[in-house]
mmCIF file of C-alpha atoms in Angstrom:
data_model
loop_
_atom_site.group_PDB
_atom_site.id
_atom_site.type_symbol
_atom_site.label_atom_id
_atom_site.label_comp_id
_atom_site.label_asym_id
_atom_site.label_seq_id
_atom_site.Cartn_x
_atom_site.Cartn_y
_atom_site.Cartn_z
ATOM 1 C CA MET A 176 28.436 -31.823 7.881
ATOM 2 C CA ALA A 177 24.834 -31.634 6.697
ATOM 3 C CA ASP A 178 26.045 -30.813 3.174
ATOM 4 C CA GLN A 179 28.377 -33.854 3.162
ATOM 5 C CA ASN A 180 25.578 -36.126 4.392
ATOM 6 C CA HIS A 181 23.239 -34.742 1.697
ATOM 7 C CA THR A 182 25.926 -35.270 -0.994
ATOM 8 C CA ASP A 183 26.489 -38.874 0.128
ATOM 9 C CA LYS A 184 22.756 -39.588 -0.033
ATOM 10 C CA THR A 185 22.524 -37.990 -3.492
ATOM 11 C CA ASN A 186 25.501 -40.026 -4.735
ATOM 12 C CA ALA A 187 24.022 -43.239 -3.347
ATOM 13 C CA LYS A 188 20.680 -42.438 -4.989
ATOM 14 C CA ASN A 189 22.401 -41.670 -8.313
ATOM 15 C CA LYS A 190 24.288 -44.972 -8.152
ATOM 16 C CA ARG A 191 21.034 -46.875 -7.552
ATOM 17 C CA VAL A 192 19.430 -45.133 -10.552
ATOM 18 C CA LEU A 193 22.509 -45.876 -12.690
ATOM 19 C CA PHE A 194 22.549 -49.553 -11.705
ATOM 20 C CA SER A 195 18.802 -49.794 -12.339
ATOM 21 C CA CYS A 196 19.232 -48.278 -15.806
ATOM 22 C CA VAL A 197 22.136 -50.616 -16.605
ATOM 23 C CA ALA A 198 20.079 -53.600 -15.417
ATOM 24 C CA VAL A 199 17.089 -52.556 -17.551
ATOM 25 C CA VAL A 200 19.247 -52.009 -20.647
ATOM 26 C CA GLY A 201 21.068 -55.315 -20.031
ATOM 27 C CA GLY A 202 17.737 -57.088 -19.641
ATOM 28 C CA MET A 203 16.429 -55.564 -22.867
ATOM 29 C CA ILE A 204 19.545 -56.668 -24.770
ATOM 30 C CA GLY A 205 19.222 -60.165 -23.307
ATOM 31 C CA LEU A 206 15.563 -60.347 -24.335
ATOM 32 C CA ALA A 207 16.430 -59.153 -27.835
ATOM 33 C CA TYR A 208 18.928 -61.997 -28.256
ATOM 34 C CA ALA A 209 16.606 -64.542 -26.650
ATOM 35 C CA SER A 210 13.484 -63.474 -28.549
ATOM 36 C CA VAL A 211 14.274 -65.381 -31.771
ATOM 37 C CA PRO A 212 14.947 -68.773 -30.132
ATOM 38 C CA LEU A 213 12.078 -68.247 -27.677
ATOM 39 C CA TYR A 214 9.681 -67.354 -30.515
ATOM 40 C CA LYS A 215 10.871 -70.391 -32.499
ATOM 41 C CA LEU A 216 10.315 -72.618 -29.449
ATOM 42 C CA PHE A 217 6.860 -71.085 -28.897
ATOM 43 C CA CYS A 218 5.926 -71.760 -32.538
ATOM 44 C CA GLN A 219 7.185 -75.356 -32.368
ATOM 45 C CA VAL A 220 5.308 -76.104 -29.157
ATOM 46 C CA THR A 221 2.029 -74.455 -30.142
ATOM 47 C CA GLY A 222 2.073 -74.837 -33.933
ATOM 48 C CA PHE A 223 1.668 -71.052 -34.125
ATOM 49 C CA GLY A 224 1.985 -69.706 -37.657
ATOM 50 C CA GLY A 225 1.640 -73.177 -39.146
ATOM 51 C CA THR A 226 4.886 -74.405 -37.601
ATOM 52 C CA THR A 227 5.018 -78.178 -37.743
ATOM 53 C CA GLN A 228 6.180 -80.493 -34.967
ATOM 54 C CA VAL A 229 9.169 -82.857 -34.991
ATOM 55 C CA ALA A 230 8.827 -86.438 -33.751
ATOM 56 C CA GLU A 231 11.057 -89.493 -33.593
ATOM 57 C CA GLN A 232 8.301 -91.908 -34.625
ATOM 58 C CA ALA A 233 4.628 -92.103 -35.419
ATOM 59 C CA PRO A 234 2.118 -93.104 -32.720
ATOM 60 C CA VAL A 235 1.474 -96.810 -32.193
ATOM 61 C CA GLU A 236 -2.264 -96.475 -32.761
ATOM 62 C CA VAL A 237 -3.530 -95.479 -36.185
ATOM 63 C CA SER A 238 -7.031 -94.094 -36.577
ATOM 64 C CA GLU A 239 -9.481 -95.087 -39.278
ATOM 65 C CA LYS A 240 -10.215 -91.387 -39.777
ATOM 66 C CA THR A 241 -8.492 -89.805 -42.756
ATOM 67 C CA ILE A 242 -7.404 -86.365 -43.874
ATOM 68 C CA LYS A 243 -6.075 -85.033 -47.177
ATOM 69 C CA VAL A 244 -2.556 -83.629 -47.323
ATOM 70 C CA ARG A 245 -1.638 -81.362 -50.231
ATOM 71 C CA PHE A 246 1.917 -80.467 -51.178
ATOM 72 C CA ASN A 247 3.188 -77.092 -52.343
ATOM 73 C CA ALA A 248 6.660 -75.971 -53.468
ATOM 74 C CA ASP A 249 8.177 -72.553 -54.121
ATOM 75 C CA VAL A 250 11.685 -71.314 -54.891
ATOM 76 C CA ASN A 251 13.023 -67.911 -53.905
ATOM 77 C CA SER A 252 14.074 -65.837 -56.923
ATOM 78 C CA GLY A 253 17.708 -65.864 -55.724
ATOM 79 C CA LEU A 254 17.958 -69.658 -56.139
ATOM 80 C CA ASN A 255 18.259 -71.099 -59.647
ATOM 81 C CA TRP A 256 16.545 -74.399 -58.839
ATOM 82 C CA GLN A 257 13.485 -76.215 -60.054
ATOM 83 C CA PHE A 258 11.563 -77.587 -57.065
ATOM 84 C CA LYS A 259 8.210 -79.377 -57.042
ATOM 85 C CA PRO A 260 6.261 -82.100 -55.217
ATOM 86 C CA GLU A 261 6.186 -85.563 -56.805
ATOM 87 C CA GLN A 262 2.547 -85.907 -55.682
ATOM 88 C CA ARG A 263 0.005 -83.118 -55.393
ATOM 89 C CA GLU A 264 -2.240 -84.711 -52.760
ATOM 90 C CA ILE A 265 -2.583 -87.900 -50.734
ATOM 91 C CA THR A 266 -5.194 -89.139 -48.286
ATOM 92 C CA VAL A 267 -3.668 -90.352 -45.017
ATOM 93 C CA ARG A 268 -4.985 -92.077 -41.918
ATOM 94 C CA LEU A 269 -4.486 -90.120 -38.698
ATOM 95 C CA GLY A 270 -1.434 -91.389 -36.818
ATOM 96 C CA GLU A 271 -0.031 -93.269 -39.810
ATOM 97 C CA ASP A 272 3.593 -92.764 -40.890
ATOM 98 C CA ASN A 273 3.585 -91.445 -44.470
ATOM 99 C CA LEU A 274 6.299 -90.753 -47.009
ATOM 100 C CA ALA A 275 6.116 -88.055 -49.681
ATOM 101 C CA TYR A 276 8.723 -86.837 -52.146
ATOM 102 C CA TYR A 277 9.772 -83.520 -53.605
ATOM 103 C CA MET A 278 12.076 -83.143 -56.614
ATOM 104 C CA ALA A 279 14.824 -80.525 -56.755
ATOM 105 C CA GLU A 280 17.130 -79.741 -59.662
ATOM 106 C CA ASN A 281 20.012 -77.270 -59.834
ATOM 107 C CA MET A 282 19.545 -75.355 -63.092
ATOM 108 C CA SER A 283 22.783 -73.371 -62.732
ATOM 109 C CA LEU A 284 26.362 -74.090 -63.811
ATOM 110 C CA THR A 285 27.743 -74.011 -60.257
ATOM 111 C CA PRO A 286 27.099 -75.998 -57.067
ATOM 112 C CA ILE A 287 24.454 -74.310 -54.918
ATOM 113 C CA THR A 288 23.388 -74.926 -51.327
ATOM 114 C CA GLY A 289 19.760 -74.301 -50.425
ATOM 115 C CA GLN A 290 17.703 -74.366 -47.240
ATOM 116 C CA ALA A 291 13.973 -74.999 -47.133
ATOM 117 C CA THR A 292 11.559 -73.175 -44.860
ATOM 118 C CA TYR A 293 8.155 -74.722 -44.271
ATOM 119 C CA ASN A 294 4.736 -74.432 -42.714
ATOM 120 C CA VAL A 295 1.271 -75.915 -42.978
ATOM 121 C CA THR A 296 -2.105 -74.361 -43.606
ATOM 122 C CA PRO A 297 -4.544 -73.940 -42.087
ATOM 123 C CA LEU A 298 -2.208 -72.559 -39.452
ATOM 124 C CA LYS A 299 -4.173 -74.146 -36.600
ATOM 125 C CA ALA A 300 -3.225 -77.603 -37.950
ATOM 126 C CA GLY A 301 0.500 -76.997 -37.352
ATOM 127 C CA GLN A 302 0.496 -78.443 -33.836
ATOM 128 C CA TYR A 303 -0.910 -81.733 -35.163
ATOM 129 C CA PHE A 304 1.404 -82.164 -38.166
ATOM 130 C CA SER A 305 4.623 -83.959 -37.176
ATOM 131 C CA LYS A 306 7.702 -84.653 -39.275
ATOM 132 C CA ILE A 307 9.820 -87.666 -38.460
ATOM 133 C CA ALA A 308 12.476 -87.069 -41.147
ATOM 134 C CA CYS A 309 12.743 -84.252 -43.670
ATOM 135 C CA PHE A 310 15.148 -82.777 -46.196
ATOM 136 C CA CYS A 311 14.226 -79.428 -44.650
ATOM 137 C CA PHE A 312 16.089 -80.241 -41.429
ATOM 138 C CA ASP A 313 19.442 -79.666 -43.180
ATOM 139 C CA GLU A 314 20.925 -77.584 -45.964
ATOM 140 C CA GLN A 315 20.950 -79.317 -49.352
ATOM 141 C CA THR A 316 23.820 -78.922 -51.839
ATOM 142 C CA LEU A 317 23.215 -79.727 -55.491
ATOM 143 C CA GLU A 318 25.897 -79.925 -58.156
ATOM 144 C CA PRO A 319 25.324 -78.235 -61.541
ATOM 145 C CA GLY A 320 22.422 -79.996 -63.297
ATOM 146 C CA GLN A 321 21.955 -82.461 -60.411
ATOM 147 C CA ARG A 322 18.402 -83.670 -59.823
ATOM 148 C CA VAL A 323 17.392 -85.392 -56.577
ATOM 149 C CA ASP A 324 14.307 -86.769 -54.872
ATOM 150 C CA MET A 325 13.867 -85.351 -51.373
ATOM 151 C CA PRO A 326 11.720 -87.364 -48.948
ATOM 152 C CA VAL A 327 9.640 -86.192 -46.020
ATOM 153 C CA SER A 328 8.288 -88.672 -43.469
ATOM 154 C CA PHE A 329 5.313 -87.358 -41.489
ATOM 155 C CA TYR A 330 2.082 -88.136 -39.687
ATOM 156 C CA VAL A 331 -0.995 -86.216 -38.616
ATOM 157 C CA ASP A 332 -1.746 -86.588 -34.906
ATOM 158 C CA PRO A 333 -5.117 -88.285 -34.271
ATOM 159 C CA ALA A 334 -5.802 -85.589 -31.635
ATOM 160 C CA ILE A 335 -6.665 -83.228 -34.498
ATOM 161 C CA ALA A 336 -10.049 -84.976 -34.759
ATOM 162 C CA GLU A 337 -10.772 -84.377 -31.061
ATOM 163 C CA ASP A 338 -9.892 -80.665 -30.988
ATOM 164 C CA ILE A 339 -13.038 -78.564 -31.359
ATOM 165 C CA ASN A 340 -10.969 -75.880 -33.145
ATOM 166 C CA THR A 341 -9.762 -78.248 -35.881
ATOM 167 C CA GLN A 342 -12.781 -80.484 -36.476
ATOM 168 C CA ASP A 343 -13.541 -78.498 -39.641
ATOM 169 C CA VAL A 344 -10.075 -79.229 -41.113
ATOM 170 C CA LYS A 345 -10.416 -81.740 -43.943
ATOM 171 C CA THR A 346 -7.256 -80.799 -45.878
ATOM 172 C CA ILE A 347 -3.781 -79.727 -44.724
ATOM 173 C CA THR A 348 -1.341 -78.106 -47.151
ATOM 174 C CA LEU A 349 2.370 -78.641 -46.511
ATOM 175 C CA SER A 350 4.364 -75.824 -48.123
ATOM 176 C CA TYR A 351 8.101 -75.469 -48.659
ATOM 177 C CA THR A 352 10.111 -72.563 -49.984
ATOM 178 C CA PHE A 353 13.773 -73.089 -50.876
ATOM 179 C CA PHE A 354 16.198 -70.193 -50.384
ATOM 180 C CA LYS A 355 19.868 -69.918 -51.260
ATOM 181 C CA SER A 356 21.647 -70.603 -47.976
ATOM 182 C CA GLU A 357 24.005 -68.131 -46.325
ATOM 183 C CA SER A 358 26.904 -70.607 -46.596
ATOM 184 C CA SER A 359 26.354 -70.865 -50.359
ATOM 185 C CA THR A 360 26.421 -67.066 -50.685
ATOM 186 C CA VAL A 361 29.626 -66.814 -48.603
ATOM 187 C CA GLU A 362 31.315 -69.562 -50.681
ATOM 188 C CA ALA A 363 30.333 -67.785 -53.905
ATOM 189 C CA LYS A 364 31.797 -64.481 -52.658
ATOM 190 C CA GLY A 365 34.980 -66.252 -51.523
ATOM 191 C CA GLY A 366 35.322 -67.850 -54.952
ATOM 192 C CA ASP A 367 34.935 -64.482 -56.657
ATOM 193 C CA GLU A 368 37.652 -62.999 -54.430
ATOM 194 C CA ASP A 369 39.995 -65.915 -55.169
ATOM 195 C CA GLN A 370 39.504 -65.451 -58.907
ATOM 196 C CA GLY A 371 40.086 -61.716 -58.667
ATOM 197 C CA GLY A 372 43.159 -61.949 -56.400
#
């Protein structure tokens, strides 16, 4: 009887350990899947890594204080596009809604879809740089030889002048890099298969 009681206790203990291990592994898998959206949300809220903010409209009050905004453009080597800012630098009032343009041109003989990634430097300015509308929010498809102007509407939050950590920031650089989108790559592979089949 003592042996049976001991076996039951051991089995119950083993089950608890098994369930604990399964719970830990399940939790780790859940965190792995949640880490990307949580990190993205963290960056958007804090401006970490130069991540800009998204807003529906500029603030009502516009400051007399100004800051310079520079524009940078890069294209990943896998995307046969020309991409550049229409203006290199503008001086903006804090809180004012501004509009800047980038030019993109598809240099290839086939339609290509691209997606822009972006950030601002210095990185600590990211939480104060807000986009109202931007070509970077969506994928962009350009036909062969097509050239388009791509607008970005933005403002710099007047709170940047009050933050002791950003009072030395006199210039913000907005940088974009265009990559060939996954959907464009899938379409290209599908087209190759259709031609071969």
